mmCIF file of C-alpha atoms in Angstrom:
data_model
loop_
_atom_site.group_PDB
_atom_site.id
_atom_site.type_symbol
_atom_site.label_atom_id
_atom_site.label_comp_id
_atom_site.label_asym_id
_atom_site.label_seq_id
_atom_site.Cartn_x
_atom_site.Cartn_y
_atom_site.Cartn_z
ATOM 1 C CA MET A 176 0.000 0.000 0.000
ATOM 2 C CA HIS A 177 2.785 2.433 0.887
ATOM 3 C CA TYR A 178 4.504 1.647 -2.401
ATOM 4 C CA LEU A 179 1.389 2.546 -4.402
ATOM 5 C CA LEU A 180 0.881 5.778 -2.496
ATOM 6 C CA ARG A 181 4.506 6.798 -2.914
ATOM 7 C CA THR A 182 4.377 5.948 -6.630
ATOM 8 C CA ALA A 183 1.165 7.929 -7.091
ATOM 9 C CA LEU A 184 2.720 10.958 -5.401
ATOM 10 C CA CYS A 185 5.910 10.810 -7.480
ATOM 11 C CA LEU A 186 4.346 10.402 -10.912
ATOM 12 C CA PRO A 187 3.352 14.074 -11.324
ATOM 13 C CA LEU A 188 6.881 15.184 -10.431
ATOM 14 C CA ILE A 189 8.392 12.800 -12.951
ATOM 15 C CA ALA A 190 5.976 14.019 -15.613
ATOM 16 C CA VAL A 191 6.896 17.665 -14.999
ATOM 17 C CA ALA A 192 10.598 16.868 -15.255
ATOM 18 C CA ALA A 193 10.024 15.021 -18.512
ATOM 19 C CA CYS A 194 8.016 17.948 -19.925
ATOM 20 C CA ASP A 195 11.001 20.281 -19.550
ATOM 21 C CA GLU A 196 13.168 18.046 -21.681
ATOM 22 C CA LEU A 197 10.445 17.395 -24.245
ATOM 23 C CA ALA A 198 9.925 21.132 -24.697
ATOM 24 C CA VAL A 199 13.537 21.600 -25.854
ATOM 25 C CA ALA A 200 14.164 18.173 -27.384
ATOM 26 C CA ASN A 201 14.711 19.623 -30.872
ATOM 27 C CA ASP A 202 17.282 22.154 -29.663
ATOM 28 C CA PRO A 203 20.511 20.406 -28.585
ATOM 29 C CA ALA A 204 21.995 23.560 -27.035
ATOM 30 C CA ALA A 205 18.884 24.271 -24.975
ATOM 31 C CA LEU A 206 18.670 20.624 -23.905
ATOM 32 C CA ALA A 207 22.317 20.644 -22.794
ATOM 33 C CA ASP A 208 21.742 23.903 -20.904
ATOM 34 C CA LEU A 209 18.660 22.487 -19.166
ATOM 35 C CA ARG A 210 20.508 19.351 -18.103
ATOM 36 C CA ALA A 211 23.512 21.357 -16.882
ATOM 37 C CA GLY A 212 21.245 23.552 -14.782
ATOM 38 C CA LYS A 213 19.601 20.482 -13.262
ATOM 39 C CA SER A 214 23.027 19.004 -12.530
ATOM 40 C CA CYS A 215 24.080 22.189 -10.721
ATOM 41 C CA VAL A 216 20.886 22.339 -8.666
ATOM 42 C CA ALA A 217 21.333 18.687 -7.686
ATOM 43 C CA ALA A 218 24.970 19.281 -6.700
ATOM 44 C CA VAL A 219 24.064 22.278 -4.516
ATOM 45 C CA ASN A 220 21.162 20.371 -2.969
ATOM 46 C CA LYS A 221 23.627 17.645 -2.043
ATOM 47 C CA GLN A 222 25.743 20.254 -0.224
ATOM 48 C CA VAL A 223 22.948 22.133 1.560
ATOM 49 C CA GLY A 224 20.279 19.483 1.973
ATOM 50 C CA GLY A 225 17.681 20.780 -0.489
ATOM 51 C CA GLY A 226 15.718 23.824 -1.593
ATOM 52 C CA ALA A 227 18.145 25.072 -4.248
ATOM 53 C CA THR A 228 16.860 26.677 -7.442
ATOM 54 C CA LEU A 229 18.554 27.911 -10.567
ATOM 55 C CA ASN A 230 18.903 31.698 -10.634
ATOM 56 C CA THR A 231 17.465 32.975 -13.902
ATOM 57 C CA THR A 232 17.764 36.699 -13.187
ATOM 58 C CA LEU A 233 21.535 37.231 -13.087
ATOM 59 C CA PRO A 234 23.194 37.540 -16.493
ATOM 60 C CA ILE A 235 25.915 34.911 -16.938
ATOM 61 C CA VAL A 236 28.493 35.550 -19.640
ATOM 62 C CA GLU A 237 30.776 32.567 -19.128
ATOM 63 C CA ILE A 238 30.145 29.230 -20.799
ATOM 64 C CA ASN A 239 29.224 26.390 -18.431
ATOM 65 C CA GLN A 240 28.562 28.690 -15.457
ATOM 66 C CA TYR A 241 25.345 28.845 -13.434
ATOM 67 C CA VAL A 242 24.218 30.603 -10.267
ATOM 68 C CA VAL A 243 22.121 28.556 -7.860
ATOM 69 C CA ASP A 244 20.111 30.201 -5.085
ATOM 70 C CA VAL A 245 19.332 28.634 -1.715
ATOM 71 C CA PRO A 246 16.521 30.064 0.443
ATOM 72 C CA ASN A 247 17.816 31.826 3.570
ATOM 73 C CA ALA A 248 21.422 30.980 2.673
ATOM 74 C CA ASN A 249 24.222 31.997 0.339
ATOM 75 C CA SER A 250 23.993 31.488 -3.408
ATOM 76 C CA TRP A 251 26.448 29.247 -5.233
ATOM 77 C CA THR A 252 28.293 29.462 -8.531
ATOM 78 C CA CYS A 253 28.434 26.156 -10.380
ATOM 79 C CA TYR A 254 30.769 25.298 -13.228
ATOM 80 C CA THR A 255 29.977 22.353 -15.482
ATOM 81 C CA ASN A 256 32.043 20.375 -17.930
ATOM 82 C CA ASP A 257 31.166 20.311 -21.636
ATOM 83 C CA SER A 258 28.800 17.383 -21.117
ATOM 84 C CA GLY A 259 26.776 19.376 -18.552
ATOM 85 C CA ARG A 260 27.904 17.738 -15.313
ATOM 86 C CA ALA A 261 28.585 19.928 -12.296
ATOM 87 C CA GLN A 262 32.339 20.011 -11.708
ATOM 88 C CA GLU A 263 32.993 22.835 -9.264
ATOM 89 C CA LEU A 264 30.859 24.647 -6.695
ATOM 90 C CA ILE A 265 31.774 27.944 -5.091
ATOM 91 C CA GLU A 266 29.664 29.347 -2.285
ATOM 92 C CA LEU A 267 29.136 33.086 -2.729
ATOM 93 C CA LYS A 268 29.725 34.919 0.530
ATOM 94 C CA PRO A 269 27.674 38.065 1.213
ATOM 95 C CA ARG A 270 29.518 41.368 1.035
#
């Protein structure tokens, strides 16, 4: 019973994640960017325990660089390799 309930609760989340990739499936650059952003969010979540989101308001001019925000904590800069995997995380200290 618990398995069915857990599966039923997870299906909508899986569907939403799949929709993101389907929306950009015909654009390899956009697909790579989407996957790299997800990789960075996952890497920051692993460090802070969850709640991280990709910052889409700061302009980023470097290739393979992303800013990830964490509620009530410092933001992080994430660098990915050319295949979109998070390689380096730098916590941004407040000024």
